[in-house]
Amino acid sequence: MSVRDAARLYIDAILAGGEPGVAAVDFTAGLGAEDRALFQELSLGTIREWMFLDWVIAKYAPKPPRGTLRTVLNLSSYQLLFLTRVPDYAIFSQASAISSALGVSEPELKFVHGVLKTIQKNKDKLLDIREASLERARKGTPPESGLEWATLNLPQPLLDALTVVEDK
């Protein structure tokens, strides 16, 4: 199992109500130190940025993705936007491989590729919007219309996963 697939399975397990600490151990068994570090960055980074990633995907997707496809898109979007050491072609390849392994249809594969391509094209603009919104929040200024993606709206299982990690 690839590190990215393990991160996707972990996030899906958390969303389904799994115990964050136990789930992480289950999905990192057999991974070397570098892969465990990447797993942690991918899974916790995606969870931390979940609402922003949902907002980004909703901005470019003609319809909201559901279930595991949502997790694949959020995980891949996180990598495109925040991980500078991972080449974009590898992110696209992994998203396609994971989606194919899940048995998604050809139109869904094109959907995933199209959304990721649009995010890639608008990366700098999206990160500027995120930073401006975070700066407004730091100053106590209400977020701009449409940017209410703050962690206050993070699904409770994901919020719990972040809390478990930060408490250790």
mmCIF file of N, CA and C in Angstrom, residues 6-83:
data_model
loop_
_atom_site.group_PDB
_atom_site.id
_atom_site.type_symbol
_atom_site.label_atom_id
_atom_site.label_comp_id
_atom_site.label_asym_id
_atom_site.label_seq_id
_atom_site.Cartn_x
_atom_site.Cartn_y
_atom_site.Cartn_z
ATOM 1 N N ALA A 6 -2.481 4.962 2.247
ATOM 2 C CA ALA A 6 -2.607 4.787 3.695
ATOM 3 C C ALA A 6 -3.184 6.049 4.334
ATOM 4 N N ALA A 7 -2.731 7.219 3.889
ATOM 5 C CA ALA A 7 -3.261 8.484 4.419
ATOM 6 C C ALA A 7 -4.741 8.627 4.080
ATOM 7 N N ARG A 8 -5.118 8.250 2.859
ATOM 8 C CA ARG A 8 -6.524 8.325 2.462
ATOM 9 C C ARG A 8 -7.371 7.390 3.313
ATOM 10 N N LEU A 9 -6.904 6.167 3.509
ATOM 11 C CA LEU A 9 -7.640 5.209 4.336
ATOM 12 C C LEU A 9 -7.765 5.703 5.776
ATOM 13 N N TYR A 10 -6.701 6.297 6.294
ATOM 14 C CA TYR A 10 -6.719 6.842 7.655
ATOM 15 C C TYR A 10 -7.764 7.947 7.780
ATOM 16 N N ILE A 11 -7.762 8.889 6.841
ATOM 17 C CA ILE A 11 -8.735 9.986 6.890
ATOM 18 C C ILE A 11 -10.154 9.439 6.769
ATOM 19 N N ASP A 12 -10.367 8.497 5.859
ATOM 20 C CA ASP A 12 -11.695 7.884 5.730
ATOM 21 C C ASP A 12 -12.106 7.185 7.023
ATOM 22 N N ALA A 13 -11.166 6.508 7.688
ATOM 23 C CA ALA A 13 -11.466 5.831 8.953
ATOM 24 C C ALA A 13 -11.856 6.841 10.025
ATOM 25 N N ILE A 14 -11.164 7.971 10.080
ATOM 26 C CA ILE A 14 -11.489 9.019 11.049
ATOM 27 C C ILE A 14 -12.879 9.575 10.763
ATOM 28 N N LEU A 15 -13.168 9.861 9.498
ATOM 29 C CA LEU A 15 -14.484 10.387 9.127
ATOM 30 C C LEU A 15 -15.602 9.406 9.465
ATOM 31 N N ALA A 16 -15.283 8.115 9.433
ATOM 32 C CA ALA A 16 -16.275 7.086 9.760
ATOM 33 C C ALA A 16 -16.405 6.876 11.268
ATOM 34 N N GLY A 17 -15.652 7.642 12.060
ATOM 35 C CA GLY A 17 -15.766 7.555 13.510
ATOM 36 C C GLY A 17 -14.696 6.728 14.184
ATOM 37 N N GLY A 18 -13.628 6.399 13.468
ATOM 38 C CA GLY A 18 -12.535 5.623 14.059
ATOM 39 C C GLY A 18 -11.748 6.422 15.084
ATOM 40 N N GLU A 19 -11.049 5.735 15.937
ATOM 41 C CA GLU A 19 -10.221 6.360 16.972
ATOM 42 C C GLU A 19 -8.909 6.829 16.347
ATOM 43 N N PRO A 20 -8.619 8.144 16.367
ATOM 44 C CA PRO A 20 -7.452 8.685 15.656
ATOM 45 C C PRO A 20 -6.117 8.021 15.983
ATOM 46 N N GLY A 21 -5.787 7.858 17.243
ATOM 47 C CA GLY A 21 -4.492 7.297 17.610
ATOM 48 C C GLY A 21 -4.335 5.849 17.177
ATOM 49 N N VAL A 22 -5.370 5.058 17.386
ATOM 50 C CA VAL A 22 -5.344 3.645 17.021
ATOM 51 C C VAL A 22 -5.281 3.499 15.505
ATOM 52 N N ALA A 23 -6.074 4.290 14.808
ATOM 53 C CA ALA A 23 -6.123 4.199 13.346
ATOM 54 C C ALA A 23 -4.758 4.501 12.732
ATOM 55 N N ALA A 24 -4.058 5.485 13.256
ATOM 56 C CA ALA A 24 -2.752 5.848 12.694
ATOM 57 C C ALA A 24 -1.773 4.690 12.817
ATOM 58 N N VAL A 25 -1.779 4.021 13.955
ATOM 59 C CA VAL A 25 -0.883 2.879 14.156
ATOM 60 C C VAL A 25 -1.217 1.776 13.153
ATOM 61 N N ASP A 26 -2.504 1.530 12.939
ATOM 62 C CA ASP A 26 -2.924 0.498 11.986
ATOM 63 C C ASP A 26 -2.409 0.777 10.582
ATOM 64 N N PHE A 27 -2.439 2.027 10.163
ATOM 65 C CA PHE A 27 -2.097 2.364 8.784
ATOM 66 C C PHE A 27 -0.608 2.622 8.568
ATOM 67 N N THR A 28 0.160 2.785 9.630
ATOM 68 C CA THR A 28 1.597 3.027 9.458
ATOM 69 C C THR A 28 2.437 1.780 9.735
ATOM 70 N N ALA A 29 1.795 0.696 10.134
ATOM 71 C CA ALA A 29 2.530 -0.550 10.390
ATOM 72 C C ALA A 29 3.270 -0.968 9.122
ATOM 73 N N GLY A 30 4.547 -1.240 9.270
ATOM 74 C CA GLY A 30 5.347 -1.680 8.136
ATOM 75 C C GLY A 30 5.980 -0.561 7.330
ATOM 76 N N LEU A 31 5.688 0.685 7.666
ATOM 77 C CA LEU A 31 6.293 1.811 6.947
ATOM 78 C C LEU A 31 7.601 2.207 7.617
ATOM 79 N N GLY A 32 8.578 2.593 6.820
ATOM 80 C CA GLY A 32 9.839 3.098 7.353
ATOM 81 C C GLY A 32 9.653 4.494 7.936
ATOM 82 N N ALA A 33 10.688 5.019 8.553
ATOM 83 C CA ALA A 33 10.609 6.322 9.223
ATOM 84 C C ALA A 33 10.235 7.448 8.260
ATOM 85 N N GLU A 34 10.840 7.468 7.075
ATOM 86 C CA GLU A 34 10.522 8.521 6.096
ATOM 87 C C GLU A 34 9.077 8.440 5.645
ATOM 88 N N ASP A 35 8.605 7.227 5.388
ATOM 89 C CA ASP A 35 7.220 7.055 4.952
ATOM 90 C C ASP A 35 6.237 7.403 6.066
ATOM 91 N N ARG A 36 6.579 7.083 7.317
ATOM 92 C CA ARG A 36 5.708 7.463 8.440
ATOM 93 C C ARG A 36 5.630 8.982 8.562
ATOM 94 N N ALA A 37 6.755 9.654 8.356
ATOM 95 C CA ALA A 37 6.760 11.123 8.410
ATOM 96 C C ALA A 37 5.895 11.702 7.290
ATOM 97 N N LEU A 38 6.002 11.136 6.094
ATOM 98 C CA LEU A 38 5.172 11.594 4.981
ATOM 99 C C LEU A 38 3.699 11.303 5.258
ATOM 100 N N PHE A 39 3.414 10.120 5.800
ATOM 101 C CA PHE A 39 2.040 9.769 6.175
ATOM 102 C C PHE A 39 1.470 10.811 7.132
ATOM 103 N N GLN A 40 2.254 11.160 8.147
ATOM 104 C CA GLN A 40 1.785 12.133 9.136
ATOM 105 C C GLN A 40 1.542 13.492 8.482
ATOM 106 N N GLU A 41 2.463 13.936 7.643
ATOM 107 C CA GLU A 41 2.296 15.226 6.964
ATOM 108 C C GLU A 41 1.060 15.216 6.070
ATOM 109 N N LEU A 42 0.902 14.152 5.291
ATOM 110 C CA LEU A 42 -0.242 14.071 4.376
ATOM 111 C C LEU A 42 -1.567 14.015 5.123
ATOM 112 N N SER A 43 -1.662 13.133 6.094
ATOM 113 C CA SER A 43 -2.946 12.952 6.775
ATOM 114 C C SER A 43 -3.284 14.138 7.672
ATOM 115 N N LEU A 44 -2.353 14.544 8.523
ATOM 116 C CA LEU A 44 -2.661 15.651 9.437
ATOM 117 C C LEU A 44 -2.745 16.987 8.707
ATOM 118 N N GLY A 45 -1.918 17.176 7.692
ATOM 119 C CA GLY A 45 -2.004 18.404 6.906
ATOM 120 C C GLY A 45 -3.332 18.510 6.184
ATOM 121 N N THR A 46 -3.777 17.411 5.590
ATOM 122 C CA THR A 46 -5.070 17.408 4.899
ATOM 123 C C THR A 46 -6.201 17.664 5.886
ATOM 124 N N ILE A 47 -6.144 17.030 7.050
ATOM 125 C CA ILE A 47 -7.175 17.252 8.069
ATOM 126 C C ILE A 47 -7.162 18.712 8.526
ATOM 127 N N ARG A 48 -5.973 19.244 8.783
ATOM 128 C CA ARG A 48 -5.842 20.630 9.255
ATOM 129 C C ARG A 48 -6.424 21.620 8.242
ATOM 130 N N GLU A 49 -6.234 21.361 6.974
ATOM 131 C CA GLU A 49 -6.688 22.273 5.919
ATOM 132 C C GLU A 49 -8.014 21.839 5.290
ATOM 133 N N TRP A 50 -8.706 20.891 5.887
ATOM 134 C CA TRP A 50 -9.894 20.274 5.299
ATOM 135 C C TRP A 50 -10.914 21.289 4.786
ATOM 136 N N MET A 51 -11.290 22.250 5.608
ATOM 137 C CA MET A 51 -12.335 23.190 5.201
ATOM 138 C C MET A 51 -11.857 24.077 4.060
ATOM 139 N N PHE A 52 -10.613 24.500 4.097
ATOM 140 C CA PHE A 52 -10.076 25.290 2.985
ATOM 141 C C PHE A 52 -10.068 24.446 1.715
ATOM 142 N N LEU A 53 -9.638 23.202 1.816
ATOM 143 C CA LEU A 53 -9.593 22.319 0.646
ATOM 144 C C LEU A 53 -10.995 22.061 0.099
ATOM 145 N N ASP A 54 -11.968 21.862 0.988
ATOM 146 C CA ASP A 54 -13.357 21.708 0.538
ATOM 147 C C ASP A 54 -13.818 22.947 -0.224
ATOM 148 N N TRP A 55 -13.467 24.121 0.315
ATOM 149 C CA TRP A 55 -13.846 25.382 -0.336
ATOM 150 C C TRP A 55 -13.194 25.485 -1.715
ATOM 151 N N VAL A 56 -11.921 25.150 -1.803
ATOM 152 C CA VAL A 56 -11.195 25.202 -3.079
ATOM 153 C C VAL A 56 -11.847 24.258 -4.090
ATOM 154 N N ILE A 57 -12.116 23.039 -3.674
ATOM 155 C CA ILE A 57 -12.705 22.053 -4.586
ATOM 156 C C ILE A 57 -14.098 22.494 -5.022
ATOM 157 N N ALA A 58 -14.892 23.006 -4.087
ATOM 158 C CA ALA A 58 -16.239 23.482 -4.434
ATOM 159 C C ALA A 58 -16.182 24.623 -5.442
ATOM 160 N N LYS A 59 -15.130 25.407 -5.364
ATOM 161 C CA LYS A 59 -14.955 26.540 -6.278
ATOM 162 C C LYS A 59 -14.773 26.065 -7.723
ATOM 163 N N TYR A 60 -14.147 24.925 -7.916
ATOM 164 C CA TYR A 60 -13.810 24.453 -9.257
ATOM 165 C C TYR A 60 -14.554 23.196 -9.701
ATOM 166 N N ALA A 61 -15.237 22.532 -8.815
ATOM 167 C CA ALA A 61 -15.944 21.299 -9.179
ATOM 168 C C ALA A 61 -17.393 21.615 -9.554
ATOM 169 N N PRO A 62 -17.868 21.069 -10.663
ATOM 170 C CA PRO A 62 -19.257 21.320 -11.046
ATOM 171 C C PRO A 62 -20.257 20.696 -10.073
ATOM 172 N N LYS A 63 -19.832 19.653 -9.370
ATOM 173 C CA LYS A 63 -20.670 19.030 -8.342
ATOM 174 C C LYS A 63 -19.754 18.584 -7.206
ATOM 175 N N PRO A 64 -20.259 18.606 -5.973
ATOM 176 C CA PRO A 64 -19.391 18.223 -4.850
ATOM 177 C C PRO A 64 -19.081 16.726 -4.861
ATOM 178 N N PRO A 65 -17.813 16.371 -4.688
ATOM 179 C CA PRO A 65 -17.465 14.949 -4.614
ATOM 180 C C PRO A 65 -17.960 14.359 -3.296
ATOM 181 N N ARG A 66 -18.239 13.089 -3.302
ATOM 182 C CA ARG A 66 -18.757 12.429 -2.111
ATOM 183 C C ARG A 66 -17.806 11.308 -1.672
ATOM 184 N N GLY A 67 -17.885 10.997 -0.391
ATOM 185 C CA GLY A 67 -17.172 9.847 0.161
ATOM 186 C C GLY A 67 -15.679 9.859 -0.089
ATOM 187 N N THR A 68 -15.179 8.716 -0.510
ATOM 188 C CA THR A 68 -13.748 8.539 -0.701
ATOM 189 C C THR A 68 -13.198 9.444 -1.795
ATOM 190 N N LEU A 69 -13.998 9.736 -2.817
ATOM 191 C CA LEU A 69 -13.538 10.629 -3.883
ATOM 192 C C LEU A 69 -13.246 12.023 -3.317
ATOM 193 N N ARG A 70 -14.043 12.442 -2.342
ATOM 194 C CA ARG A 70 -13.794 13.716 -1.660
ATOM 195 C C ARG A 70 -12.445 13.669 -0.943
ATOM 196 N N THR A 71 -12.163 12.566 -0.277
ATOM 197 C CA THR A 71 -10.891 12.425 0.433
ATOM 198 C C THR A 71 -9.722 12.424 -0.545
ATOM 199 N N VAL A 72 -9.857 11.710 -1.662
ATOM 200 C CA VAL A 72 -8.792 11.681 -2.678
ATOM 201 C C VAL A 72 -8.517 13.096 -3.184
ATOM 202 N N LEU A 73 -9.573 13.847 -3.478
ATOM 203 C CA LEU A 73 -9.391 15.216 -3.976
ATOM 204 C C LEU A 73 -8.782 16.127 -2.912
ATOM 205 N N ASN A 74 -9.242 16.022 -1.673
ATOM 206 C CA ASN A 74 -8.673 16.856 -0.608
ATOM 207 C C ASN A 74 -7.199 16.527 -0.378
ATOM 208 N N LEU A 75 -6.879 15.249 -0.335
ATOM 209 C CA LEU A 75 -5.497 14.811 -0.129
ATOM 210 C C LEU A 75 -4.603 15.286 -1.275
ATOM 211 N N SER A 76 -5.058 15.128 -2.492
ATOM 212 C CA SER A 76 -4.273 15.548 -3.661
ATOM 213 C C SER A 76 -4.160 17.066 -3.734
ATOM 214 N N SER A 77 -5.239 17.765 -3.392
ATOM 215 C CA SER A 77 -5.211 19.233 -3.387
ATOM 216 C C SER A 77 -4.243 19.751 -2.331
ATOM 217 N N TYR A 78 -4.234 19.098 -1.164
ATOM 218 C CA TYR A 78 -3.289 19.489 -0.116
ATOM 219 C C TYR A 78 -1.858 19.383 -0.640
ATOM 220 N N GLN A 79 -1.562 18.286 -1.319
ATOM 221 C CA GLN A 79 -0.212 18.099 -1.849
ATOM 222 C C GLN A 79 0.132 19.164 -2.883
ATOM 223 N N LEU A 80 -0.809 19.456 -3.786
ATOM 224 C CA LEU A 80 -0.560 20.475 -4.817
ATOM 225 C C LEU A 80 -0.295 21.846 -4.206
ATOM 226 N N LEU A 81 -1.065 22.183 -3.168
ATOM 227 C CA LEU A 81 -0.989 23.530 -2.605
ATOM 228 C C LEU A 81 0.118 23.705 -1.568
ATOM 229 N N PHE A 82 0.427 22.665 -0.816
ATOM 230 C CA PHE A 82 1.294 22.850 0.351
ATOM 231 C C PHE A 82 2.606 22.064 0.349
ATOM 232 N N LEU A 83 2.724 21.025 -0.463
ATOM 233 C CA LEU A 83 3.956 20.233 -0.450
ATOM 234 C C LEU A 83 4.809 20.585 -1.656
#
